[in-house]
Tab-separated table of C-alpha atoms and ligand atoms in Angstrom:
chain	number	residue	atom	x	y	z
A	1	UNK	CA	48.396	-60.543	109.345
A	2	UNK	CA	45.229	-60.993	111.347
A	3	UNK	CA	42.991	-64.393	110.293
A	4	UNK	CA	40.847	-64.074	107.599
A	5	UNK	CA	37.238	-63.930	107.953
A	6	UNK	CA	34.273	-64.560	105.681
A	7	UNK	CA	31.185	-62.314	105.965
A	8	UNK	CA	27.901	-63.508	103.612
A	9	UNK	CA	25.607	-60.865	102.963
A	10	UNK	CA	22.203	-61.151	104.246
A	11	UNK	CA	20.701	-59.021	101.304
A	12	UNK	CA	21.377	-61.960	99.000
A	13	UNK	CA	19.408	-64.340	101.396
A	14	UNK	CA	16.149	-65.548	100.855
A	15	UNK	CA	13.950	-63.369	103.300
A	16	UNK	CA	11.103	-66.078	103.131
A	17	UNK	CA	13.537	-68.457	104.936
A	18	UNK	CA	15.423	-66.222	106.857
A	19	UNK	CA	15.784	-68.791	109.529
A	20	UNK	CA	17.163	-71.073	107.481
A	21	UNK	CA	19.564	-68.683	105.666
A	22	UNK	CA	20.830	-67.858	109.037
A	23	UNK	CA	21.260	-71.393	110.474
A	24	UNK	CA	23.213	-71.964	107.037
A	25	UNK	CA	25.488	-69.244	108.320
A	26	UNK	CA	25.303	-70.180	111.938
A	27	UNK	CA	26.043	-73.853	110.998
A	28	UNK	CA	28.997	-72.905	107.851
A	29	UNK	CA	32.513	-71.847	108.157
A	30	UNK	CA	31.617	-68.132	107.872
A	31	UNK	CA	32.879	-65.948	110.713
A	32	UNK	CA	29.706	-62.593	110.821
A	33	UNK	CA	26.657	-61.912	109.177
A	34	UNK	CA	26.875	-58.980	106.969
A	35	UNK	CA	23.870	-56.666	106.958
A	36	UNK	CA	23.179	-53.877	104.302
A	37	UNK	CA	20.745	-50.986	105.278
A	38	UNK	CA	19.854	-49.171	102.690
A	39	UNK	CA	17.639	-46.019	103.007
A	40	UNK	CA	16.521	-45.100	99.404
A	41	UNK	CA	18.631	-41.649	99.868
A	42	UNK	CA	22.169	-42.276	100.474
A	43	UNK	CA	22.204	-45.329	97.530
A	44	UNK	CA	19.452	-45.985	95.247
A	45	UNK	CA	17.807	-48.374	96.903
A	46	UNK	CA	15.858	-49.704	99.962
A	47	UNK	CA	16.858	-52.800	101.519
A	48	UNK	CA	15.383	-53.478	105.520
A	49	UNK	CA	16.120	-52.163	108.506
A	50	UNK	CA	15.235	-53.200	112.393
A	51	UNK	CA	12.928	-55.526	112.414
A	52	UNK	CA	14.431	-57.605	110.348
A	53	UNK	CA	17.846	-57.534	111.895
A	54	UNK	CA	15.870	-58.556	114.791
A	55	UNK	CA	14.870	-61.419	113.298
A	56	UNK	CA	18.371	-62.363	111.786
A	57	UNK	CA	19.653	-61.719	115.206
A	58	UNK	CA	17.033	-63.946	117.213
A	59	UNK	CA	18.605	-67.041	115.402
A	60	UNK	CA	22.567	-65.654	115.022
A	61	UNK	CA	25.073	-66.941	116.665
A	62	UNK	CA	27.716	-65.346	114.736
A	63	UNK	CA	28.669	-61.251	115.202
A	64	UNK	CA	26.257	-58.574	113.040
A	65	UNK	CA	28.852	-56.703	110.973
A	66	UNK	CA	25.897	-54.130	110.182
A	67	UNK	CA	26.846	-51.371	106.792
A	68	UNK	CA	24.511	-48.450	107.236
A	69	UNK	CA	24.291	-46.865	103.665
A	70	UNK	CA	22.272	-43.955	104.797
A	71	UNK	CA	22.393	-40.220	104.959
A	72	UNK	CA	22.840	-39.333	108.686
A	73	UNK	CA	23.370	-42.462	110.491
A	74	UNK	CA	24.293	-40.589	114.001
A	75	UNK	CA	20.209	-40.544	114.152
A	76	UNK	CA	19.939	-44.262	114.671
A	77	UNK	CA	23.256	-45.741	116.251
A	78	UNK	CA	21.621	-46.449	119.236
A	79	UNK	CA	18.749	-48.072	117.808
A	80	UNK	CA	20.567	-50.640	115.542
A	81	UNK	CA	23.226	-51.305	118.720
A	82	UNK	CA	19.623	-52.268	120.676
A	83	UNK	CA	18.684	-55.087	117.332
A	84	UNK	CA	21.783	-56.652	117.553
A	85	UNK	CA	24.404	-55.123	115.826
A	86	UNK	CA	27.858	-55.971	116.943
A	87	UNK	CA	29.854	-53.641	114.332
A	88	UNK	CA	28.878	-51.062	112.830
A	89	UNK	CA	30.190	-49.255	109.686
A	90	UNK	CA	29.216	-45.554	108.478
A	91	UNK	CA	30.041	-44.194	105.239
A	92	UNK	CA	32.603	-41.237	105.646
A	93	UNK	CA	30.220	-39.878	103.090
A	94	UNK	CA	27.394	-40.043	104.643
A	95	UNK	CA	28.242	-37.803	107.775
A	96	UNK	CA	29.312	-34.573	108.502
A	97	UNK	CA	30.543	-35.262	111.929
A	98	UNK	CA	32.371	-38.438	111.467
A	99	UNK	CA	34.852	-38.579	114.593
A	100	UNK	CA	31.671	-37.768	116.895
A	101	UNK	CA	29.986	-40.780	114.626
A	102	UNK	CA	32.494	-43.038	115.810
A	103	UNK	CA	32.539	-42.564	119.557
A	104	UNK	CA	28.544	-42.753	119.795
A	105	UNK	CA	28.899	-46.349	117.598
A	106	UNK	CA	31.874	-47.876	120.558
A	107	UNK	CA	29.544	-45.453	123.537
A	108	UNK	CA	26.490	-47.722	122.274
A	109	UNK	CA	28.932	-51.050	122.902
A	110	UNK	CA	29.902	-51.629	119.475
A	111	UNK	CA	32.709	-51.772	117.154
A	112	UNK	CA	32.949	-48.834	114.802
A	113	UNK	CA	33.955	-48.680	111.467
A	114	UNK	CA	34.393	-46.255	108.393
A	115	UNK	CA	33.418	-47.251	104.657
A	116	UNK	CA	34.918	-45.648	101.297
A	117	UNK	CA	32.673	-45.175	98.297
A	118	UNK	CA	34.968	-46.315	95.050
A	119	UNK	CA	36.365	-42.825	94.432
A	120	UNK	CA	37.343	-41.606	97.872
A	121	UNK	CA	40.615	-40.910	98.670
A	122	UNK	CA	41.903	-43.489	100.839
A	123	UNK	CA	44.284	-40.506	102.482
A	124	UNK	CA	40.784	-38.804	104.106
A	125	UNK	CA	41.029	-42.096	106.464
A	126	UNK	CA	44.677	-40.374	107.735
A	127	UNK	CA	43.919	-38.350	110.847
A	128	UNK	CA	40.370	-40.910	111.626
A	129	UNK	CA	42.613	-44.577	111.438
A	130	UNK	CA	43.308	-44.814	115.302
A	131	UNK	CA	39.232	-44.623	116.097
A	132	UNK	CA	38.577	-47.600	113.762
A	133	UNK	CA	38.133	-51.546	114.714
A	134	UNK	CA	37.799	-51.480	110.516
A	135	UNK	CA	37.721	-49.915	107.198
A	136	UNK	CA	35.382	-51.322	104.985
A	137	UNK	CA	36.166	-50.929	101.194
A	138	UNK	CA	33.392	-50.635	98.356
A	139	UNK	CA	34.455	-52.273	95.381
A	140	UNK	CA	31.385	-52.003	93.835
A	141	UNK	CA	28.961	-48.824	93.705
A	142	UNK	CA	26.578	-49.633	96.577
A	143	UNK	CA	23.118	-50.054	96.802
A	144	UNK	CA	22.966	-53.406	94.991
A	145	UNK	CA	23.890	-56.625	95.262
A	146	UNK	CA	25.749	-58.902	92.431
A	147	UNK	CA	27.280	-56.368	90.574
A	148	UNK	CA	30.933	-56.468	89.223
A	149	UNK	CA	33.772	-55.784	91.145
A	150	UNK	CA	36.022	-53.149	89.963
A	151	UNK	CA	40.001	-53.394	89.783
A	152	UNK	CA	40.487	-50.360	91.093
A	153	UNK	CA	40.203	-52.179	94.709
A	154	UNK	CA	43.659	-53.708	94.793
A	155	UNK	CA	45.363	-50.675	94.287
A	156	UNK	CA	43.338	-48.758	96.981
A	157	UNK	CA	43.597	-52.091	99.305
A	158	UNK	CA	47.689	-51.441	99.205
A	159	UNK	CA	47.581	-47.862	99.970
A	160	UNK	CA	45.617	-48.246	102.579
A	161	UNK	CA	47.774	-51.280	104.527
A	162	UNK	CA	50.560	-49.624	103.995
A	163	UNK	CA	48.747	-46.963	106.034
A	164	UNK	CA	47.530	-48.835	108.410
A	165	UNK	CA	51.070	-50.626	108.848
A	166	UNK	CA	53.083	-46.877	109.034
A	167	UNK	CA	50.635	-46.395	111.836
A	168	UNK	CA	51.458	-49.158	113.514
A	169	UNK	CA	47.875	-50.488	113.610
A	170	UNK	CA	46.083	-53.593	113.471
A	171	UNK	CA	42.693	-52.470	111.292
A	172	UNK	CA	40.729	-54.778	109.331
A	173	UNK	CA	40.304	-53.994	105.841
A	174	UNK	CA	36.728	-55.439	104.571
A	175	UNK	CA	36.308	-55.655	100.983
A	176	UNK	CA	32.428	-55.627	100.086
A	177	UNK	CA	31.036	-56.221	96.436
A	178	UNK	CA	31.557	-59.332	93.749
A	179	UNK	CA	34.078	-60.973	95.677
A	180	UNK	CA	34.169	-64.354	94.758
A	181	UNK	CA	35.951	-67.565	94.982
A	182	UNK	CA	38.413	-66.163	91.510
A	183	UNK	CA	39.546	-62.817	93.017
A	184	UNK	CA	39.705	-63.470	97.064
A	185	UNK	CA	43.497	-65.158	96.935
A	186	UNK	CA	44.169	-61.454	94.721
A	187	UNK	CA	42.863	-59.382	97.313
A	188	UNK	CA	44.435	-61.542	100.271
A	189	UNK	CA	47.688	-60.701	98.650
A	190	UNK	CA	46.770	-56.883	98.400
A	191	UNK	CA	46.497	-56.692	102.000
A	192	UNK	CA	42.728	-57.415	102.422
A	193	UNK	CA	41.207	-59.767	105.577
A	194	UNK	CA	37.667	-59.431	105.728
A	195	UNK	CA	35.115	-60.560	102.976
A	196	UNK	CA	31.719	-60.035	101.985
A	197	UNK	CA	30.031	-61.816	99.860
A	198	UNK	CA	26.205	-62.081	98.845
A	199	UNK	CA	25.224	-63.150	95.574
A	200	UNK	CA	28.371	-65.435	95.611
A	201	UNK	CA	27.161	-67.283	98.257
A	202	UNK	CA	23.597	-67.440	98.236
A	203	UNK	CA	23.229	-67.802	94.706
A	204	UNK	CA	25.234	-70.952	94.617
A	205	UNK	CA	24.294	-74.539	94.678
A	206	UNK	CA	25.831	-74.799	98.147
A	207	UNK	CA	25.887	-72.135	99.790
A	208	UNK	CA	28.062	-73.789	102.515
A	209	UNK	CA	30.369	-75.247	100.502
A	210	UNK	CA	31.171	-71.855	98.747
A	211	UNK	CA	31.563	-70.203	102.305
A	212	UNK	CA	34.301	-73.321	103.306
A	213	UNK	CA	35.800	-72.532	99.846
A	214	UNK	CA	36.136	-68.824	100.453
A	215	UNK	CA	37.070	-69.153	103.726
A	216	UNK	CA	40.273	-71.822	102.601
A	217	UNK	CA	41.095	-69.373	99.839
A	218	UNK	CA	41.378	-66.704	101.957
A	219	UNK	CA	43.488	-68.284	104.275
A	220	UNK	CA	45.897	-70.132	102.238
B	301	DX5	C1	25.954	-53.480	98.238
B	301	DX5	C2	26.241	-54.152	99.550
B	301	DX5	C3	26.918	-55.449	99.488
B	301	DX5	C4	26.220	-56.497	98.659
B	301	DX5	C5	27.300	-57.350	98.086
B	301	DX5	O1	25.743	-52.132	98.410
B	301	DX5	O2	27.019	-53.320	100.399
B	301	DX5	O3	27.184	-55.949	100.792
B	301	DX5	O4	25.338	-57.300	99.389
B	301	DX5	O5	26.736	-58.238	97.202
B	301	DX5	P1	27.603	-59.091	96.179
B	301	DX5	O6	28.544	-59.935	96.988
B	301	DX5	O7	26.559	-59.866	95.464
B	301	DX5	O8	28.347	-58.126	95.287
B	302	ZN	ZN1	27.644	-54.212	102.377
């Protein structure tokens, strides 16, 4: 299976020392920064949007693994490609035209990915799996940082590799919401190799040392 890699969201940083955050990131083991927009329609909640990925971008020198949790994201590929972003995921709810999505995301010079909302059939991603550098799992409801991760993840994380394997492909499988340093060896072993984690990591004592941690977990 493809190497591991450890993704700290940016939502849990501190956005008075954004610099710093992102040096921290820049400077740990962690492999992209992962950035949540949130638009106050699609989830509950507002995070940021361009400028600040400018800023986190200015100082990263680490890939943007960018989440858009908004309704209609085809309106502003382009303009989150030009701040920086390096992936970008869509929600496969949040679109009508998803395929089209997808081609205007790699057109715009990025890689594209798909996320699942919890209750989403992991069969929708059938016919869509060849188009995708990734498919991003929730395993939390989004729109909010540091909740608890639900169980229901490992079984969806096996259906889908064994998708993904019966295809003959080599997509990532991101897992986003309370992954921590207890479950990440769990959902290695389901087939999962990406990880996000926010609160995890920036609410620790060292934020660092909880990224190396992850990271050796993972990859054990
Ligand atoms: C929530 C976001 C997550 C969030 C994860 O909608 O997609 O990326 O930052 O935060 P933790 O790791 O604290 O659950
Ligand atoms: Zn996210």
């Amino acid at each position: 299976m493809a190497s591991k890699l450890i993704a700290p969201s940016m939502l849990a940083a501190d956005f008075g020392n954004l610099q710093r955050d992102t040096e921290m990131v820049n400077n740990s083991e962690a492999d992209w920064f992962h950035i949540d927009v949130m638009d106050g329609h699609f989830v509950p909640n507002i995070s940021y949007g361009m400028p600040v990925i400018a800023a986190i971008k200015k100082h990263a020198t680490k890939p943007l693994d960018v989440h858009l949790m908004i309704e209609k994201p085809e309106r502003y590929i382009e303009e989150f490609a030009k701040v920086g972003a390096d992936i970008i995921t869509v929600h496969y709810e949040s679109t009508v035209h998803l395929h089209r999505t997808l081609r205007q995301i790699k057109d715009a010079g990025c890689k594209a990915g798909i996320v699942l909302n919890i209750t989403t059939p992991i069969s929708v991603l059938e016919d869509i799996l060849p188009e995708c550098y990734m498919i991003l799992l929730m395993s939390i409801n989004p729109g909010f940082g540091g909740q608890k991760f639900e169980d229901v993840t490992y079984q969806r994380i096996k259906k889908l590799r064994q998708m993904i394997d019966q295809q003959g492909l080599n997509t990532r499988i991101e897992i986003d919401g309370g992954v921590t340093d207890k479950n990440i060896e769990k959902l290695v072993d389901a087939g999962a190799d990406t990880f996000v984690a926010g609160s995890h990591v920036f609410k620790s004592d060292n934020p660092t040392a909880t990224i190396k941690k992850l990271k050796t977990l993972a990859n054990s």
